Coordinates of C-alpha atoms in Angstrom, one line a residue:
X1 CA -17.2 13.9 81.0
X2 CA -16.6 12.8 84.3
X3 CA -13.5 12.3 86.1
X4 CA -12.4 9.1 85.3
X5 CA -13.5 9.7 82.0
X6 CA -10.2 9.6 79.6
X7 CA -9.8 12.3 76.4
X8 CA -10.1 11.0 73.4
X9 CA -7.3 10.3 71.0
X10 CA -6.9 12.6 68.6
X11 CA -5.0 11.2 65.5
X12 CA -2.3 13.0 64.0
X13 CA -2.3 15.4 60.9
X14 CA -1.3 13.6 57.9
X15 CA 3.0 14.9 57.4
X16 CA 3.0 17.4 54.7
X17 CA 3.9 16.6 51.1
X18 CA 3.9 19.9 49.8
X19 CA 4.6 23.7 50.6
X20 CA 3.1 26.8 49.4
X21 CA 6.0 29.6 49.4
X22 CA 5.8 33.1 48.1
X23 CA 7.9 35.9 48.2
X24 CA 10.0 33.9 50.7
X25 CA 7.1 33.2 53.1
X26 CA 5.3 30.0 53.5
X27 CA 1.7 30.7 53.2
X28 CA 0.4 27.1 53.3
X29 CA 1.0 23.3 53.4
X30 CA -0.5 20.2 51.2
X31 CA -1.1 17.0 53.6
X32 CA -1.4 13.3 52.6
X33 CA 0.0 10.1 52.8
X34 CA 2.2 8.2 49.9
X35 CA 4.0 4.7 49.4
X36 CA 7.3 3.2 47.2
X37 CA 7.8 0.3 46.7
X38 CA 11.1 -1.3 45.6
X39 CA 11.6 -3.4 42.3
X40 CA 11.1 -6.3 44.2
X41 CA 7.3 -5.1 45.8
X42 CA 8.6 -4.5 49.4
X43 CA 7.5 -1.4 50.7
X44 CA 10.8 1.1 50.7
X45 CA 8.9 3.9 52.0
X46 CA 6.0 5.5 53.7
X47 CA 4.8 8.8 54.6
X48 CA 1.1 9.0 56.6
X49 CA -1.3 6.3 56.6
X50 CA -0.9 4.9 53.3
X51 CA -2.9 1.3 54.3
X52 CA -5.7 3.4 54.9
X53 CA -8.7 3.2 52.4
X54 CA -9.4 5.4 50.1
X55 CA -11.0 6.1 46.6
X56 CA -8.3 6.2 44.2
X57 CA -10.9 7.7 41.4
X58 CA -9.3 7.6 38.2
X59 CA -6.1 5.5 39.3
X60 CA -8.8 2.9 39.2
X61 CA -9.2 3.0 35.5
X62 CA -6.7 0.4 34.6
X63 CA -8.3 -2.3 36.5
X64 CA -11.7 -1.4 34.9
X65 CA -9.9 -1.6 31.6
X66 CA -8.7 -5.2 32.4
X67 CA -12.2 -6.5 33.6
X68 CA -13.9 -5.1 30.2
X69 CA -11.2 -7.6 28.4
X70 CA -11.9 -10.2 30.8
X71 CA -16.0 -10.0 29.7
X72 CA -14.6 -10.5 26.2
X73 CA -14.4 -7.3 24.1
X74 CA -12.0 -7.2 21.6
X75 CA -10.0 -3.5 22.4
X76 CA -6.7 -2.6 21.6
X77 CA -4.0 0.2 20.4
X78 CA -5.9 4.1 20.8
X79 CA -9.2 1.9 21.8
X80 CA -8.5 0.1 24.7
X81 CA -5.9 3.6 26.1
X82 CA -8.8 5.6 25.5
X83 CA -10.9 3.4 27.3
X84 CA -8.3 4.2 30.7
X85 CA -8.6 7.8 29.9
X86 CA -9.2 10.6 31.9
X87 CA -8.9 12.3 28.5
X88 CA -8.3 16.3 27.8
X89 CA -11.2 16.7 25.6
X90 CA -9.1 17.1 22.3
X91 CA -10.9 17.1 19.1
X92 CA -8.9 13.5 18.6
X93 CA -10.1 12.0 21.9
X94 CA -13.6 13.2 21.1
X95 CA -13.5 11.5 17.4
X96 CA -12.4 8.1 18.5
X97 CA -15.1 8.0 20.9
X98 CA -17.5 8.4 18.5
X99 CA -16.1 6.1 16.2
X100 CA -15.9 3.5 19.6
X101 CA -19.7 4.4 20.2
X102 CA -20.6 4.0 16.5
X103 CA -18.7 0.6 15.9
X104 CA -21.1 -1.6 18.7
X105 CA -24.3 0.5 17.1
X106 CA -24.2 2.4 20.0
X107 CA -24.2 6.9 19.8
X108 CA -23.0 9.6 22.4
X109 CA -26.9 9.3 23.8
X110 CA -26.2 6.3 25.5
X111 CA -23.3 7.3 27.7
X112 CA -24.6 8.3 31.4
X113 CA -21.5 10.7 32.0
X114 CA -22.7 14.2 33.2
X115 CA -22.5 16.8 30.6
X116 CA -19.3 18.7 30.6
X117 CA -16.7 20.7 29.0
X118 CA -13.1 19.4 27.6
X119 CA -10.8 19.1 31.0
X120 CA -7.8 20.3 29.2
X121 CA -8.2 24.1 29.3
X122 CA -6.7 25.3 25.8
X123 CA -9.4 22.5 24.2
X124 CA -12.1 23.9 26.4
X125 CA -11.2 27.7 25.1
X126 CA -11.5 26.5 21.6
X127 CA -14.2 23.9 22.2
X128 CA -16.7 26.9 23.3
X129 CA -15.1 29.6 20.8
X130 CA -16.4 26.9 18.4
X131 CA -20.2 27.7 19.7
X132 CA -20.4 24.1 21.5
X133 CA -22.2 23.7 24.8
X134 CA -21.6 21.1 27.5
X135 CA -22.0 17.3 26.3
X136 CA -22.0 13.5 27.5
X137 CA -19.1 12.8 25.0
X138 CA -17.3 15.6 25.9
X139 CA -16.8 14.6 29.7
X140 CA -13.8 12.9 30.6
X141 CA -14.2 9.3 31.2
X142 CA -16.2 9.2 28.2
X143 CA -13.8 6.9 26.9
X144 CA -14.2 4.1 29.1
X145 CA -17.9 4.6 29.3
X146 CA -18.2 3.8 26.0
X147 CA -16.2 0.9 26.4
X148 CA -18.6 0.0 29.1
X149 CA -21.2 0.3 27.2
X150 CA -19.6 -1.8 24.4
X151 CA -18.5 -4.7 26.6
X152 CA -22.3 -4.8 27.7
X153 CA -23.2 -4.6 24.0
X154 CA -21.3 -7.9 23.1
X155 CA -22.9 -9.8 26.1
X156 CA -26.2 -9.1 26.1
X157 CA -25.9 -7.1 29.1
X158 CA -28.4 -4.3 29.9
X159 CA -26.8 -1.1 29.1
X160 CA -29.6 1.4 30.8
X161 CA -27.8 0.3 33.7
X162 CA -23.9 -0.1 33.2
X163 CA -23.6 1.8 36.4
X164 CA -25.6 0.2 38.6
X165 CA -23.0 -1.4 41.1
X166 CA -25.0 -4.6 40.9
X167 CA -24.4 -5.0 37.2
X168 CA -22.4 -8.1 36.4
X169 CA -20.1 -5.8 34.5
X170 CA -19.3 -3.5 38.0
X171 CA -19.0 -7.2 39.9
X172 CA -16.1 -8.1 37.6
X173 CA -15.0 -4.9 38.1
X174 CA -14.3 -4.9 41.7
X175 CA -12.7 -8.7 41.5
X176 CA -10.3 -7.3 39.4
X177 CA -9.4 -4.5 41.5
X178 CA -9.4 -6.4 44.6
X179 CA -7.0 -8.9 42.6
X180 CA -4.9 -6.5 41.4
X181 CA -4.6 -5.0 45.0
X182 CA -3.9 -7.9 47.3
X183 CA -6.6 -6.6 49.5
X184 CA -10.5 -6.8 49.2
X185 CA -12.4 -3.7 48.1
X186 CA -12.8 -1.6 51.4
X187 CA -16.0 0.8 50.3
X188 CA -17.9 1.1 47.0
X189 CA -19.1 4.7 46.4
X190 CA -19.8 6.5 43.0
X191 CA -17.4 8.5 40.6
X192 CA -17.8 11.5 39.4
X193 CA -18.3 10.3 36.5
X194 CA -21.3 8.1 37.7
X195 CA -19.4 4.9 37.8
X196 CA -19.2 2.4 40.7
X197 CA -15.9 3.2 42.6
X198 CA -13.8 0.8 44.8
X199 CA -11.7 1.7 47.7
X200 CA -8.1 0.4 48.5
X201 CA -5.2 1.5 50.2
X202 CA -2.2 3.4 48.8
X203 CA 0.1 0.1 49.3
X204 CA -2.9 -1.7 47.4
X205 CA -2.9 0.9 44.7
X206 CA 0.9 0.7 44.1
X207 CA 0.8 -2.8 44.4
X208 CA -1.7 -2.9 41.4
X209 CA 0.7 -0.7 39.0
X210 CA 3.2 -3.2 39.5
X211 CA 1.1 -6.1 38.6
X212 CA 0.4 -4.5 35.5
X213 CA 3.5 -3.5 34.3
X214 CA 4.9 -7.1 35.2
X215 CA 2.1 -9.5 33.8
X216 CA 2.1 -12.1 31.8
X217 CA 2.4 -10.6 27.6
X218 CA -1.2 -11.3 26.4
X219 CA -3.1 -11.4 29.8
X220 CA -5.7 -8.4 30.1
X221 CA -3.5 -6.6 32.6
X222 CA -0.6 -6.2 30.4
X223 CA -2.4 -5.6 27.6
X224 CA -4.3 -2.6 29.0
X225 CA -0.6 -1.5 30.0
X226 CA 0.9 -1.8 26.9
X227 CA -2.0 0.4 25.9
X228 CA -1.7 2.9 27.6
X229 CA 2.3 3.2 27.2
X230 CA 2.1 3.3 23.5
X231 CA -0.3 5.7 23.2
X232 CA -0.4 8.0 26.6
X233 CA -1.6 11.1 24.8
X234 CA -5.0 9.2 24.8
X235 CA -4.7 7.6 28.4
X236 CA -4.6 11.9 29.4
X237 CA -3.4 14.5 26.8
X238 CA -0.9 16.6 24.9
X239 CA -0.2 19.0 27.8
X240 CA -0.7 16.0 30.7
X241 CA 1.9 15.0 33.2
X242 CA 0.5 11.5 32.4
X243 CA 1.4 12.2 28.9
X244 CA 5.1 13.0 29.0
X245 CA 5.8 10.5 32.0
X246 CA 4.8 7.9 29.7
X247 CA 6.5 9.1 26.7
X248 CA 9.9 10.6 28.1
X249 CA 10.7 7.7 30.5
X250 CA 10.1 3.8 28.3
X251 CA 8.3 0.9 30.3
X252 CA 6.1 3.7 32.7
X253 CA 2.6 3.1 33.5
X254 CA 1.1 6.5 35.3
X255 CA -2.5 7.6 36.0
X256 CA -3.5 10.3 38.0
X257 CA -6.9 10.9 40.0
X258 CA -8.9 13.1 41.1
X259 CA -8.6 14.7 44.4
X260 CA -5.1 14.4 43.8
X261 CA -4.6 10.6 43.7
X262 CA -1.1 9.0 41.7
X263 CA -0.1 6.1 41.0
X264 CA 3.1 5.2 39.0
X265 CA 4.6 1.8 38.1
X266 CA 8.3 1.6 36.5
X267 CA 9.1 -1.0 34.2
X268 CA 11.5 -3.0 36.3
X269 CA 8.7 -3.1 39.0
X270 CA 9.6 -0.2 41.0
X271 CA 6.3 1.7 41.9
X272 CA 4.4 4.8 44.1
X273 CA 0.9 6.2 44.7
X274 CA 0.4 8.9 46.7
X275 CA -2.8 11.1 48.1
X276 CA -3.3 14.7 49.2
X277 CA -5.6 15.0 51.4
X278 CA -7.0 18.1 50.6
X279 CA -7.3 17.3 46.8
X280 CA -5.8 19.8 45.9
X281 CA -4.0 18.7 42.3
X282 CA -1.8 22.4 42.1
X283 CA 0.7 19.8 44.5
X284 CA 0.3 16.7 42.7
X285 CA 3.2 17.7 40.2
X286 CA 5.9 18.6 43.0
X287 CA 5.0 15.7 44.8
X288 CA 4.8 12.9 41.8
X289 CA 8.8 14.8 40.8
X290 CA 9.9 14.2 44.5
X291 CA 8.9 10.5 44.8
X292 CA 10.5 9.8 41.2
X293 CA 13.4 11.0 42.3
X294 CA 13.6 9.0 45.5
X295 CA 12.6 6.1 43.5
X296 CA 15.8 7.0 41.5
X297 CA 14.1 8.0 38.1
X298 CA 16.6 10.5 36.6
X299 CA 15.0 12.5 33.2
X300 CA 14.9 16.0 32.6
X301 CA 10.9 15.3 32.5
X302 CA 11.2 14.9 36.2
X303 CA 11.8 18.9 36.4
X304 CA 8.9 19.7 33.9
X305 CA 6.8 17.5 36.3
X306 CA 7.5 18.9 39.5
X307 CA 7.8 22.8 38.4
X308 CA 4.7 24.7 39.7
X309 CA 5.1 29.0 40.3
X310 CA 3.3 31.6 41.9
X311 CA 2.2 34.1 40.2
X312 CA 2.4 37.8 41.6
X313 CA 1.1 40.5 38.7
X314 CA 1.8 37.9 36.3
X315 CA 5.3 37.9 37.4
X316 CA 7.1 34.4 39.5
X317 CA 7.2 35.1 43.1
X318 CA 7.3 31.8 44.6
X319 CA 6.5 28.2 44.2
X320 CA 4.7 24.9 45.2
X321 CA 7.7 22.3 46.5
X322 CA 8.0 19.1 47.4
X323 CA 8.7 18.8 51.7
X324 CA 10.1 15.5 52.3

C-alpha cells in the first residue's frame, strides 16, 4: 500500500442479541441483526443490517407451501402443516408422511432428503432404542418433500428432479417468495435438506409473515397459515418453541430456521424475524422472548420461550439472556 493509498473500511460487528453468563461472568456474546414491524407494516425497530440478504432456511417453508397450492394440489388440515414442517421426527409426523406419500402412489424411496435421524431428541432416543437406522422419511422436511413430490405427481411434472432449481415447481417457488417479500430473490443456494433456497432480507422476511397472517380467507397464503395455526405440533413438535407460540398465543404464525433464523407474525399484523449470525440456535429462545415482548406480546409462554441455563455439574449456574 502506498501512501496515498486509503485503509479499507472495515464494517462494524453485527450489535449483540444475546449473552452467555455463568457464575456471574460473561463468557460469550450471540451477534445478529433483527426487525419489528408495527401492526400497520412500518418498520418500528432495527438492530444490525436486517435489509441485508440472507437464507432464511426453513422460515421459507410457508412460501413454498403456498406455491404447491398455487400448482393445484389439493392439501389441507395436518397435510398441508406438515407440509411447512421442520417436523421433530415423532412417530405421528412420520405416519402422516407416509400416508401423504402413499395417497399420490408415491413411497419414502422417492424423497431426495438425506438420510437422518428424528430432530427432536427424546424421539431420536426412542427412534434408535427401537433398532431403526437413519432414513429419507425420517429427515425433517420430509413433509414438504413429499408434498413436492405430490404437487409434481398431479402435473405431470418430473419428480427425479423436484430439486432441480430449474424445475417449474422451484420457479413458482421463488415468485412466491419474492411476492411475499416485496423484494426479488437476492441468491438461490441449496437447503440442507436439498431443496432450492431463496435469499431475502430480514424486513422481506417479516414482511412475508404478515402477508400471510393478513390474506384474503381462501387464497393459498392464508390457507397455509391457517394450517399451520391449527395444527402447530405438526408445523414443529410437542416440545417446539414453534409449537407452544402457536398454541398459547391465538392468530400467531412462527417458523424457525436453521442457523438460527425467526420469523413471527401476530394476528393483528404485528411481526419480527431475526438472525444470529453465528447460528447458534441455544440463543434463538432468549432472543425470540425479548422481541415478543417489545412487540408487546404478554403470555406466560413468553418466559418458557426465552428461559435457557447453564449447566455447572448438572446444577444452574448461569444463563443465555436477551442484551437489548
Amino acid at each position: 500500500m502506498t501512501s496515498t493509498d486509503a485503509p479499507a473500511a472495515i464494517a462494524p460487528a453485527p450489535p449483540v442479541l444475546a449473552e452467555v453468563v455463568r457464575s456471574g461472568f460473561t463468557e460469550g456474546h450471540h451477534r445478529g441483526s433483527l426487525v419489528l414491524l408495527a401492526a400497520d407494516g412500518s418498520v418500528e425497530r432495527t438492530l444490525g443490517d436486517p435489509d441485508a440478504p440472507v437464507f432464511p432456511r426453513s422460515s421459507n417453508k410457508p412460501m413454498q407451501a403456498a406455491a404447491i397450492l398455487r400448482a393445484g394440489l389439493e392439501l389441507s388440515g395436518e397435510r398441508l402443516a406438515l407440509a411447512v414442517a421442520s417436523h421433530s421426527g415423532e412417530p405421528f409426523h412420520l405416519e402422516l408422511v407416509a400416508k401423504m406419500l402413499a395417497e399420490h402412489g408415491l413411497s419414502a424411496a422417492d424423497l431426495q432428503t438425506p438420510p437422518d435421524l428424528p430432530l427432536d431428541p427424546v424421539a431420536a432416543e426412542a427412534y434408535l432404542a427401537a433398532g431403526n437406522v437413519r432414513e429419507r422419511i425420517t429427515m425433517n422436511c420430509s413433509g414438504k418433500h413429499a408434498a413436492m413430490l405430490a404437487v409434481c405427481v398431479r402435473n405431470g411434472w418430473d419428480t427425479a428432479t423436484y430439486l432441480d432449481p430449474a424445475h417449474p415447481l422451484q420457479l413458482l417457488v421463488g415468485q412466491v417468495v419474492a411476492e411475499a417479500a416485496g423484494e426479488p430473490v437476492a441468491a438461490v443456494g441449496t437447503d440442507g435438506c436439498g431443496a432450492p433456497l431463496m435469499a431475502i432480507g430480514l424486513t422481506g422476511l417479516a414482511r412475508a409473515f404478515r402477508s400471510f397472517v393478513l390474506a384474503e380467507p381462501g387464497s393459498a397464503e392464508r390457507r397455509v397459515a391457517d394450517a399451520m395455526r391449527a395444527h402447530p405440533e405438526y408445523v414443529a413438535g410437542t416440545r417446539r418453541p414453534d409449537t407452544w407460540l402457536m398454541t398459547e398465543v391465538p392468530g400467531t404464525l412462527s417458523k424457525m430456521g436453521a442457523e438460527a433464523v425467526q420469523a413471527v407474525a401476530l394476528a393483528d399484523g404485528r411481526a419480527l424475524a431475526f438472525k444470529i449470525d453465528d447460528g447458534s440456535v441455544r440463543a434463538l429462545g432468549p432472543v425470540l422472548a425479548r422481541a415478543l415482548e417489545l412487540l408487546g406480546v404478554d403470555a406466560p409462554v413468553v418466559s418458557r420461550i426465552g428461559r435457557a441455563p447453564l449447566l455447572g455439574g448438572a446444577v444452574e449456574v448461569g444463563e443465555i439472556r436477551a442484551k437489548f
